[in-house]
PDB file of C-alpha atoms in Angstrom:
ATOM      1  CA  UNK M   1      90.996  89.847  88.205  1.00 87.00           C
ATOM      2  CA  UNK M   2      88.175  87.294  87.527  1.00 90.00           C
ATOM      3  CA  UNK M   3      89.225  85.739  90.856  1.00 91.00           C
ATOM      4  CA  UNK M   4      89.069  89.481  92.679  1.00 91.00           C
ATOM      5  CA  UNK M   5      85.911  90.012  91.159  1.00 93.00           C
ATOM      6  CA  UNK M   6      84.392  86.880  92.017  1.00 95.00           C
ATOM      7  CA  UNK M   7      85.560  87.638  95.677  1.00 94.00           C
ATOM      8  CA  UNK M   8      84.152  90.879  95.445  1.00 94.00           C
ATOM      9  CA  UNK M   9      80.594  89.831  94.108  1.00 94.00           C
ATOM     10  CA  UNK M  10      80.392  86.832  96.812  1.00 95.00           C
ATOM     11  CA  UNK M  11      82.452  86.710 100.153  1.00 95.00           C
ATOM     12  CA  UNK M  12      83.147  90.383 100.285  1.00 95.00           C
ATOM     13  CA  UNK M  13      79.733  91.261  99.601  1.00 96.00           C
ATOM     14  CA  UNK M  14      78.198  89.282 102.208  1.00 96.00           C
ATOM     15  CA  UNK M  15      80.778  90.296 104.518  1.00 96.00           C
ATOM     16  CA  UNK M  16      79.585  94.206 103.890  1.00 97.00           C
ATOM     17  CA  UNK M  17      75.718  92.984 103.993  1.00 96.00           C
ATOM     18  CA  UNK M  18      76.179  91.424 107.367  1.00 96.00           C
ATOM     19  CA  UNK M  19      78.292  94.468 108.685  1.00 96.00           C
ATOM     20  CA  UNK M  20      75.732  96.668 107.456  1.00 96.00           C
ATOM     21  CA  UNK M  21      72.738  94.598 108.956  1.00 95.00           C
ATOM     22  CA  UNK M  22      74.741  94.934 112.275  1.00 95.00           C
ATOM     23  CA  UNK M  23      75.236  98.507 112.262  1.00 94.00           C
ATOM     24  CA  UNK M  24      78.908  97.932 112.391  1.00 95.00           C
ATOM     25  CA  UNK M  25      79.813 100.957 109.879  1.00 95.00           C
ATOM     26  CA  UNK M  26      77.433 103.213 111.936  1.00 93.00           C
ATOM     27  CA  UNK M  27      79.394 102.438 114.995  1.00 92.00           C
ATOM     28  CA  UNK M  28      82.324 104.037 113.529  1.00 93.00           C
ATOM     29  CA  UNK M  29      83.882 107.034 115.072  1.00 90.00           C
ATOM     30  CA  UNK M  30      86.087 107.758 112.085  1.00 93.00           C
ATOM     31  CA  UNK M  31      84.559 107.219 108.663  1.00 95.00           C
ATOM     32  CA  UNK M  32      85.752 109.187 105.461  1.00 96.00           C
ATOM     33  CA  UNK M  33      83.188 109.037 102.863  1.00 97.00           C
ATOM     34  CA  UNK M  34      84.971 109.290  99.243  1.00 97.00           C
ATOM     35  CA  UNK M  35      82.929 112.126  97.040  1.00 96.00           C
ATOM     36  CA  UNK M  36      85.508 111.799  94.168  1.00 95.00           C
ATOM     37  CA  UNK M  37      88.806 110.906  92.781  1.00 96.00           C
ATOM     38  CA  UNK M  38      90.466 113.192  90.394  1.00 95.00           C
ATOM     39  CA  UNK M  39      92.536 111.831  87.576  1.00 90.00           C
ATOM     40  CA  UNK M  40      95.405 113.131  85.823  1.00 89.00           C
ATOM     41  CA  UNK M  41      99.153 112.919  86.885  1.00 90.00           C
ATOM     42  CA  UNK M  42      98.672 113.519  90.776  1.00 93.00           C
ATOM     43  CA  UNK M  43      95.163 111.795  91.598  1.00 94.00           C
ATOM     44  CA  UNK M  44      93.360 113.709  94.656  1.00 96.00           C
ATOM     45  CA  UNK M  45      91.013 111.833  96.903  1.00 97.00           C
ATOM     46  CA  UNK M  46      88.159 114.029  98.380  1.00 97.00           C
ATOM     47  CA  UNK M  47      85.997 112.910 100.891  1.00 97.00           C
ATOM     48  CA  UNK M  48      83.665 114.214 103.780  1.00 96.00           C
ATOM     49  CA  UNK M  49      83.761 112.780 107.213  1.00 94.00           C
ATOM     50  CA  UNK M  50      80.915 112.187 109.797  1.00 92.00           C
ATOM     51  CA  UNK M  51      80.653 115.869 110.870  1.00 91.00           C
ATOM     52  CA  UNK M  52      80.253 116.985 107.163  1.00 92.00           C
ATOM     53  CA  UNK M  53      83.499 118.479 107.034  1.00 94.00           C
ATOM     54  CA  UNK M  54      85.377 117.889 103.673  1.00 96.00           C
ATOM     55  CA  UNK M  55      88.958 116.965 103.344  1.00 96.00           C
ATOM     56  CA  UNK M  56      91.475 115.912 100.336  1.00 95.00           C
ATOM     57  CA  UNK M  57      94.619 114.023  99.993  1.00 95.00           C
ATOM     58  CA  UNK M  58      97.012 112.799  97.100  1.00 95.00           C
ATOM     59  CA  UNK M  59      96.327 109.593  96.379  1.00 93.00           C
ATOM     60  CA  UNK M  60     100.060 108.442  96.438  1.00 92.00           C
ATOM     61  CA  UNK M  61     100.503 110.203 100.190  1.00 94.00           C
ATOM     62  CA  UNK M  62      97.593 108.225 101.617  1.00 94.00           C
ATOM     63  CA  UNK M  63      99.146 105.263 103.912  1.00 93.00           C
ATOM     64  CA  UNK M  64      97.309 102.264 104.765  1.00 92.00           C
ATOM     65  CA  UNK M  65      96.190 103.344 107.989  1.00 93.00           C
ATOM     66  CA  UNK M  66      94.390 106.353 106.554  1.00 94.00           C
ATOM     67  CA  UNK M  67      92.860 104.083 103.380  1.00 95.00           C
ATOM     68  CA  UNK M  68      91.310 101.928 106.140  1.00 95.00           C
ATOM     69  CA  UNK M  69      88.662 105.037 107.160  1.00 95.00           C
ATOM     70  CA  UNK M  70      87.932 105.649 103.461  1.00 97.00           C
ATOM     71  CA  UNK M  71      84.393 104.519 102.562  1.00 97.00           C
ATOM     72  CA  UNK M  72      82.366 104.540  99.047  1.00 96.00           C
ATOM     73  CA  UNK M  73      78.599 104.772  98.660  1.00 95.00           C
ATOM     74  CA  UNK M  74      77.238 101.127  98.076  1.00 92.00           C
ATOM     75  CA  UNK M  75      74.016 100.146  96.878  1.00 90.00           C
ATOM     76  CA  UNK M  76      72.863  99.530 100.705  1.00 91.00           C
ATOM     77  CA  UNK M  77      74.885 102.303 102.186  1.00 93.00           C
ATOM     78  CA  UNK M  78      78.551 103.245 102.837  1.00 95.00           C
ATOM     79  CA  UNK M  79      80.920 100.327 102.540  1.00 96.00           C
ATOM     80  CA  UNK M  80      84.759  99.969 102.735  1.00 97.00           C
ATOM     81  CA  UNK M  81      87.047 100.883  99.717  1.00 96.00           C
ATOM     82  CA  UNK M  82      89.427  98.922 100.939  1.00 96.00           C
ATOM     83  CA  UNK M  83      89.165  95.392  98.752  1.00 95.00           C
ATOM     84  CA  UNK M  84      90.082  92.502 101.499  1.00 94.00           C
ATOM     85  CA  UNK M  85      87.836  92.631 104.401  1.00 95.00           C
ATOM     86  CA  UNK M  86      87.420  90.361 107.359  1.00 92.00           C
ATOM     87  CA  UNK M  87      84.250  88.238 108.015  1.00 90.00           C
ATOM     88  CA  UNK M  88      83.086  91.223 109.932  1.00 93.00           C
ATOM     89  CA  UNK M  89      83.434  93.447 107.295  1.00 95.00           C
ATOM     90  CA  UNK M  90      86.404  95.511 108.464  1.00 95.00           C
ATOM     91  CA  UNK M  91      89.635  96.136 106.638  1.00 95.00           C
ATOM     92  CA  UNK M  92      91.856  93.363 106.501  1.00 93.00           C
ATOM     93  CA  UNK M  93      95.018  94.916 107.927  1.00 90.00           C
ATOM     94  CA  UNK M  94      98.459  94.063 106.527  1.00 87.00           C
ATOM     95  CA  UNK M  95      99.781  92.115 109.796  1.00 86.00           C
ATOM     96  CA  UNK M  96      96.474  89.885 109.702  1.00 88.00           C
ATOM     97  CA  UNK M  97      97.899  88.252 106.332  1.00 87.00           C
ATOM     98  CA  UNK M  98     100.786  86.616 108.219  1.00 88.00           C
ATOM     99  CA  UNK M  99      98.045  84.769 110.024  1.00 89.00           C
ATOM    100  CA  UNK M 100      96.508  83.632 106.999  1.00 88.00           C
ATOM    101  CA  UNK M 101      99.591  82.298 105.604  1.00 91.00           C
ATOM    102  CA  UNK M 102     100.586  80.673 109.115  1.00 91.00           C
ATOM    103  CA  UNK M 103      97.246  78.481 109.184  1.00 91.00           C
ATOM    104  CA  UNK M 104      97.622  77.471 105.422  1.00 91.00           C
ATOM    105  CA  UNK M 105     101.282  76.149 106.428  1.00 92.00           C
ATOM    106  CA  UNK M 106      99.907  74.573 109.305  1.00 92.00           C
ATOM    107  CA  UNK M 107      96.848  72.740 107.436  1.00 92.00           C
ATOM    108  CA  UNK M 108      99.649  71.594 104.553  1.00 90.00           C
ATOM    109  CA  UNK M 109     101.772  70.146 107.849  1.00 92.00           C
ATOM    110  CA  UNK M 110      98.739  68.538 108.854  1.00 91.00           C
ATOM    111  CA  UNK M 111      98.291  66.893 105.601  1.00 89.00           C
ATOM    112  CA  UNK M 112     101.630  65.913 104.393  1.00 89.00           C
ATOM    113  CA  UNK M 113     103.625  65.305 107.764  1.00 91.00           C
ATOM    114  CA  UNK M 114     103.655  62.262 110.062  1.00 92.00           C
ATOM    115  CA  UNK M 115     102.419  63.432 113.800  1.00 91.00           C
ATOM    116  CA  UNK M 116     106.155  62.759 114.961  1.00 91.00           C
ATOM    117  CA  UNK M 117     107.615  65.235 111.995  1.00 91.00           C
ATOM    118  CA  UNK M 118     105.208  67.966 113.201  1.00 91.00           C
ATOM    119  CA  UNK M 119     106.352  67.667 116.779  1.00 91.00           C
ATOM    120  CA  UNK M 120     109.703  69.080 115.891  1.00 91.00           C
ATOM    121  CA  UNK M 121     110.019  72.753 115.471  1.00 90.00           C
ATOM    122  CA  UNK M 122     110.254  73.602 111.777  1.00 86.00           C
ATOM    123  CA  UNK M 123     113.393  75.603 112.320  1.00 86.00           C
ATOM    124  CA  UNK M 124     115.313  72.584 113.656  1.00 87.00           C
ATOM    125  CA  UNK M 125     113.599  70.088 111.053  1.00 87.00           C
ATOM    126  CA  UNK M 126     115.850  68.177 108.708  1.00 86.00           C
ATOM    127  CA  UNK M 127     116.022  69.667 105.539  1.00 82.00           C
ATOM    128  CA  UNK M 128     114.398  66.265 104.297  1.00 84.00           C
ATOM    129  CA  UNK M 129     111.328  66.913 106.223  1.00 87.00           C
ATOM    130  CA  UNK M 130     111.306  70.740 105.611  1.00 84.00           C
ATOM    131  CA  UNK M 131     111.464  69.899 101.533  1.00 83.00           C
ATOM    132  CA  UNK M 132     108.052  67.658 102.117  1.00 86.00           C
ATOM    133  CA  UNK M 133     105.766  70.703 102.628  1.00 88.00           C
ATOM    134  CA  UNK M 134     105.379  74.033 101.120  1.00 86.00           C
ATOM    135  CA  UNK M 135     106.107  77.155 103.120  1.00 87.00           C
ATOM    136  CA  UNK M 136     104.572  80.342 102.078  1.00 88.00           C
ATOM    137  CA  UNK M 137     104.918  84.036 103.239  1.00 88.00           C
ATOM    138  CA  UNK M 138     103.491  86.955 102.099  1.00 85.00           C
ATOM    139  CA  UNK M 139     107.159  88.094 101.051  1.00 84.00           C
ATOM    140  CA  UNK M 140     107.747  84.736  99.043  1.00 84.00           C
ATOM    141  CA  UNK M 141     104.463  85.470  97.191  1.00 86.00           C
ATOM    142  CA  UNK M 142     106.357  88.540  95.733  1.00 86.00           C
ATOM    143  CA  UNK M 143     109.396  86.287  95.100  1.00 84.00           C
ATOM    144  CA  UNK M 144     107.144  84.185  92.834  1.00 85.00           C
ATOM    145  CA  UNK M 145     105.715  86.978  91.108  1.00 87.00           C
ATOM    146  CA  UNK M 146     108.760  88.105  90.254  1.00 86.00           C
ATOM    147  CA  UNK M 147     110.309  84.734  88.862  1.00 83.00           C
ATOM    148  CA  UNK M 148     107.275  84.228  87.147  1.00 84.00           C
ATOM    149  CA  UNK M 149     106.721  87.503  85.444  1.00 84.00           C
ATOM    150  CA  UNK M 150     110.689  87.416  84.880  1.00 81.00           C
ATOM    151  CA  UNK M 151     109.966  84.270  82.505  1.00 78.00           C
ATOM    152  CA  UNK M 152     106.984  85.108  81.033  1.00 78.00           C
ATOM    153  CA  UNK M 153     108.157  88.533  79.808  1.00 77.00           C
ATOM    154  CA  UNK M 154     111.051  86.769  78.295  1.00 71.00           C
ATOM    155  CA  UNK M 155     108.899  83.902  76.537  1.00 70.00           C
ATOM    156  CA  UNK M 156     106.225  86.534  74.967  1.00 68.00           C
ATOM    157  CA  UNK M 157     109.268  88.688  73.973  1.00 66.00           C
ATOM    158  CA  UNK M 158     110.925  85.817  72.132  1.00 63.00           C
ATOM    159  CA  UNK M 159     107.924  84.502  70.519  1.00 60.00           C
ATOM    160  CA  UNK M 160     106.413  87.712  69.680  1.00 57.00           C
ATOM    161  CA  UNK M 161     109.112  89.133  67.846  1.00 60.00           C
ATOM    162  CA  UNK M 162     111.290  86.112  67.346  1.00 65.00           C
ATOM    163  CA  UNK M 163     114.259  87.863  68.538  1.00 65.00           C
ATOM    164  CA  UNK M 164     117.707  86.295  69.626  1.00 69.00           C
ATOM    165  CA  UNK M 165     119.507  87.140  73.065  1.00 67.00           C
ATOM    166  CA  UNK M 166     121.937  89.452  71.017  1.00 72.00           C
ATOM    167  CA  UNK M 167     118.676  91.092  69.127  1.00 70.00           C
ATOM    168  CA  UNK M 168     117.134  91.451  72.790  1.00 66.00           C
ATOM    169  CA  UNK M 169     120.068  93.571  74.194  1.00 68.00           C
ATOM    170  CA  UNK M 170     120.016  95.814  71.096  1.00 70.00           C
ATOM    171  CA  UNK M 171     116.307  96.468  71.288  1.00 63.00           C
ATOM    172  CA  UNK M 172     115.947  96.830  74.952  1.00 63.00           C
ATOM    173  CA  UNK M 173     115.857 100.403  74.680  1.00 65.00           C
ATOM    174  CA  UNK M 174     113.035 100.216  72.370  1.00 62.00           C
ATOM    175  CA  UNK M 175     110.550  97.979  73.907  1.00 56.00           C
ATOM    176  CA  UNK M 176     112.212  97.683  77.606  1.00 63.00           C
ATOM    177  CA  UNK M 177     113.978  95.142  79.336  1.00 71.00           C
ATOM    178  CA  UNK M 178     112.140  92.384  81.214  1.00 77.00           C
ATOM    179  CA  UNK M 179     114.393  93.129  84.504  1.00 79.00           C
ATOM    180  CA  UNK M 180     113.402  96.532  84.586  1.00 82.00           C
ATOM    181  CA  UNK M 181     109.743  95.786  84.090  1.00 83.00           C
ATOM    182  CA  UNK M 182     110.046  93.044  87.092  1.00 85.00           C
ATOM    183  CA  UNK M 183     111.853  96.015  89.074  1.00 86.00           C
ATOM    184  CA  UNK M 184     109.245  98.461  88.341  1.00 85.00           C
ATOM    185  CA  UNK M 185     106.385  95.860  89.344  1.00 84.00           C
ATOM    186  CA  UNK M 186     108.360  95.307  92.469  1.00 86.00           C
ATOM    187  CA  UNK M 187     108.909  98.851  93.179  1.00 87.00           C
ATOM    188  CA  UNK M 188     112.336  98.805  93.644  1.00 87.00           C
ATOM    189  CA  UNK M 189     114.688 101.801  92.754  1.00 86.00           C
ATOM    190  CA  UNK M 190     117.684  99.581  91.430  1.00 86.00           C
ATOM    191  CA  UNK M 191     117.569  96.747  89.416  1.00 82.00           C
ATOM    192  CA  UNK M 192     120.433  94.960  91.064  1.00 83.00           C
ATOM    193  CA  UNK M 193     118.070  94.945  94.135  1.00 82.00           C
ATOM    194  CA  UNK M 194     115.795  92.795  92.074  1.00 81.00           C
ATOM    195  CA  UNK M 195     118.727  90.519  90.565  1.00 77.00           C
ATOM    196  CA  UNK M 196     120.318  90.058  94.001  1.00 78.00           C
ATOM    197  CA  UNK M 197     117.692  89.668  96.330  1.00 74.00           C
ATOM    198  CA  UNK M 198     114.426  88.802  94.745  1.00 70.00           C
ATOM    199  CA  UNK M 199     115.794  86.578  92.068  1.00 70.00           C
ATOM    200  CA  UNK M 200     118.914  85.449  93.646  1.00 67.00           C
ATOM    201  CA  UNK M 201     117.760  81.624  93.264  1.00 62.00           C
ATOM    202  CA  UNK M 202     118.297  82.044  89.360  1.00 63.00           C
ATOM    203  CA  UNK M 203     121.352  84.158  89.364  1.00 59.00           C
ATOM    204  CA  UNK M 204     123.261  81.079  88.662  1.00 54.00           C
ATOM    205  CA  UNK M 205     121.690  80.603  85.811  1.00 54.00           C
ATOM    206  CA  UNK M 206     121.994  82.701  82.564  1.00 52.00           C
ATOM    207  CA  UNK M 207     118.595  83.907  81.385  1.00 51.00           C
ATOM    208  CA  UNK M 208     119.072  82.465  78.038  1.00 50.00           C
ATOM    209  CA  UNK M 209     119.683  78.837  79.711  1.00 54.00           C
ATOM    210  CA  UNK M 210     116.509  79.140  81.464  1.00 54.00           C
ATOM    211  CA  UNK M 211     114.749  80.071  78.209  1.00 54.00           C
ATOM    212  CA  UNK M 212     116.353  77.214  76.649  1.00 57.00           C
ATOM    213  CA  UNK M 213     114.766  74.578  78.705  1.00 51.00           C
ATOM    214  CA  UNK M 214     112.082  74.820  76.224  1.00 50.00           C
ATOM    215  CA  UNK M 215     114.422  73.365  73.507  1.00 48.00           C
ATOM    216  CA  UNK M 216     117.330  71.615  75.154  1.00 48.00           C
ATOM    217  CA  UNK M 217     115.237  68.956  77.413  1.00 47.00           C
ATOM    218  CA  UNK M 218     116.813  65.997  78.248  1.00 46.00           C
ATOM    219  CA  UNK M 219     115.466  62.512  76.520  1.00 47.00           C
ATOM    220  CA  UNK M 220     112.034  62.231  77.510  1.00 47.00           C
ATOM    221  CA  UNK M 221     111.186  65.550  78.789  1.00 45.00           C
ATOM    222  CA  UNK M 222     110.500  67.232  75.518  1.00 47.00           C
ATOM    223  CA  UNK M 223     106.466  67.203  75.853  1.00 47.00           C
ATOM    224  CA  UNK M 224     107.101  68.550  79.539  1.00 42.00           C
ATOM    225  CA  UNK M 225     109.014  71.604  78.513  1.00 42.00           C
ATOM    226  CA  UNK M 226     106.877  72.723  75.796  1.00 51.00           C
ATOM    227  CA  UNK M 227     104.884  75.023  78.191  1.00 68.00           C
ATOM    228  CA  UNK M 228     105.272  76.993  80.872  1.00 69.00           C
ATOM    229  CA  UNK M 229     104.205  74.599  83.583  1.00 74.00           C
ATOM    230  CA  UNK M 230     106.867  72.121  82.348  1.00 74.00           C
ATOM    231  CA  UNK M 231     109.629  75.073  82.457  1.00 72.00           C
ATOM    232  CA  UNK M 232     108.749  76.121  85.887  1.00 74.00           C
ATOM    233  CA  UNK M 233     108.762  72.587  86.874  1.00 76.00           C
ATOM    234  CA  UNK M 234     112.202  71.866  85.714  1.00 73.00           C
ATOM    235  CA  UNK M 235     113.444  75.006  86.822  1.00 72.00           C
ATOM    236  CA  UNK M 236     112.516  74.630  90.770  1.00 73.00           C
ATOM    237  CA  UNK M 237     114.179  70.867  90.064  1.00 73.00           C
ATOM    238  CA  UNK M 238     117.325  72.077  89.081  1.00 68.00           C
ATOM    239  CA  UNK M 239     117.561  75.141  91.376  1.00 68.00           C
ATOM    240  CA  UNK M 240     117.529  75.370  95.097  1.00 64.00           C
ATOM    241  CA  UNK M 241     115.193  77.745  96.857  1.00 68.00           C
ATOM    242  CA  UNK M 242     112.209  77.521  94.491  1.00 76.00           C
ATOM    243  CA  UNK M 243     109.495  75.251  95.690  1.00 75.00           C
ATOM    244  CA  UNK M 244     107.052  73.445  93.298  1.00 78.00           C
ATOM    245  CA  UNK M 245     103.901  73.621  94.949  1.00 75.00           C
ATOM    246  CA  UNK M 246     102.023  71.195  92.572  1.00 74.00           C
ATOM    247  CA  UNK M 247     104.899  68.438  93.159  1.00 73.00           C
ATOM    248  CA  UNK M 248     104.513  68.915  96.905  1.00 74.00           C
ATOM    249  CA  UNK M 249     100.401  68.979  97.357  1.00 70.00           C
ATOM    250  CA  UNK M 250     100.175  66.222  95.098  1.00 68.00           C
ATOM    251  CA  UNK M 251     102.472  63.991  97.248  1.00 56.00           C
ATOM    252  CA  UNK M 252     100.698  61.091  99.221  1.00 53.00           C
ATOM    253  CA  UNK M 253      98.891  62.826 102.064  1.00 53.00           C
ATOM    254  CA  UNK M 254     101.086  61.245 105.013  1.00 51.00           C
ATOM    255  CA  UNK M 255      98.725  62.183 107.791  1.00 48.00           C
ATOM    256  CA  UNK M 256      95.679  60.370 106.404  1.00 51.00           C
ATOM    257  CA  UNK M 257      97.632  57.292 106.066  1.00 45.00           C
ATOM    258  CA  UNK M 258      98.820  57.594 109.414  1.00 44.00           C
TER     259      UNK M 258
END
């Protein structure tokens, strides 16, 4: 949240100011200026358009195509209610994120692969070459969040309440099950979807085994397994399908060396 706040006060504010100075928002044919958002079980967004006509719609029913035209009254005039903006100060549409991730992946390849390795298309590269660089997509970010939240919730639950695995099962109905909480965060209807698709890389491990990394480390690994960073690092080493980004980007920059 601090990073989002910093973005709003710096890059985003700069983009909005620049767009206002160049009159980009004044040229929009469709703009809905929010007048209020009611609270309660069913929040409703109220607005007025450029012609002064009032409108309203339930917040949960507003799709991204409608949300991109919602504006709020800022210090220097109307500005998008949309959080993530382009450098032109306009809402950054969902499909644009694919470009952001693709460019980031390309920068990683330039830093970590040799020119000869980069010439080979990614899909036909040897597994050894593909494993040298991180490869991220918007969807993989959801997978990472799911795995992170699953382990952190179990860590907090164990350390806060001192419950054993059997106790957790007994008290799951009282304070909630981590699998159910992660399922809710992802927006899945069925927890089995969360287990089978989003957290498939760790399905061969019992959750107790994951958490046991804290206490059952191999000789010489006790210090590493005392915090969550060590826990995730070891999980990545012992589980296929999980990338340890810190390990990959910490490798010797091959491209510079060549």
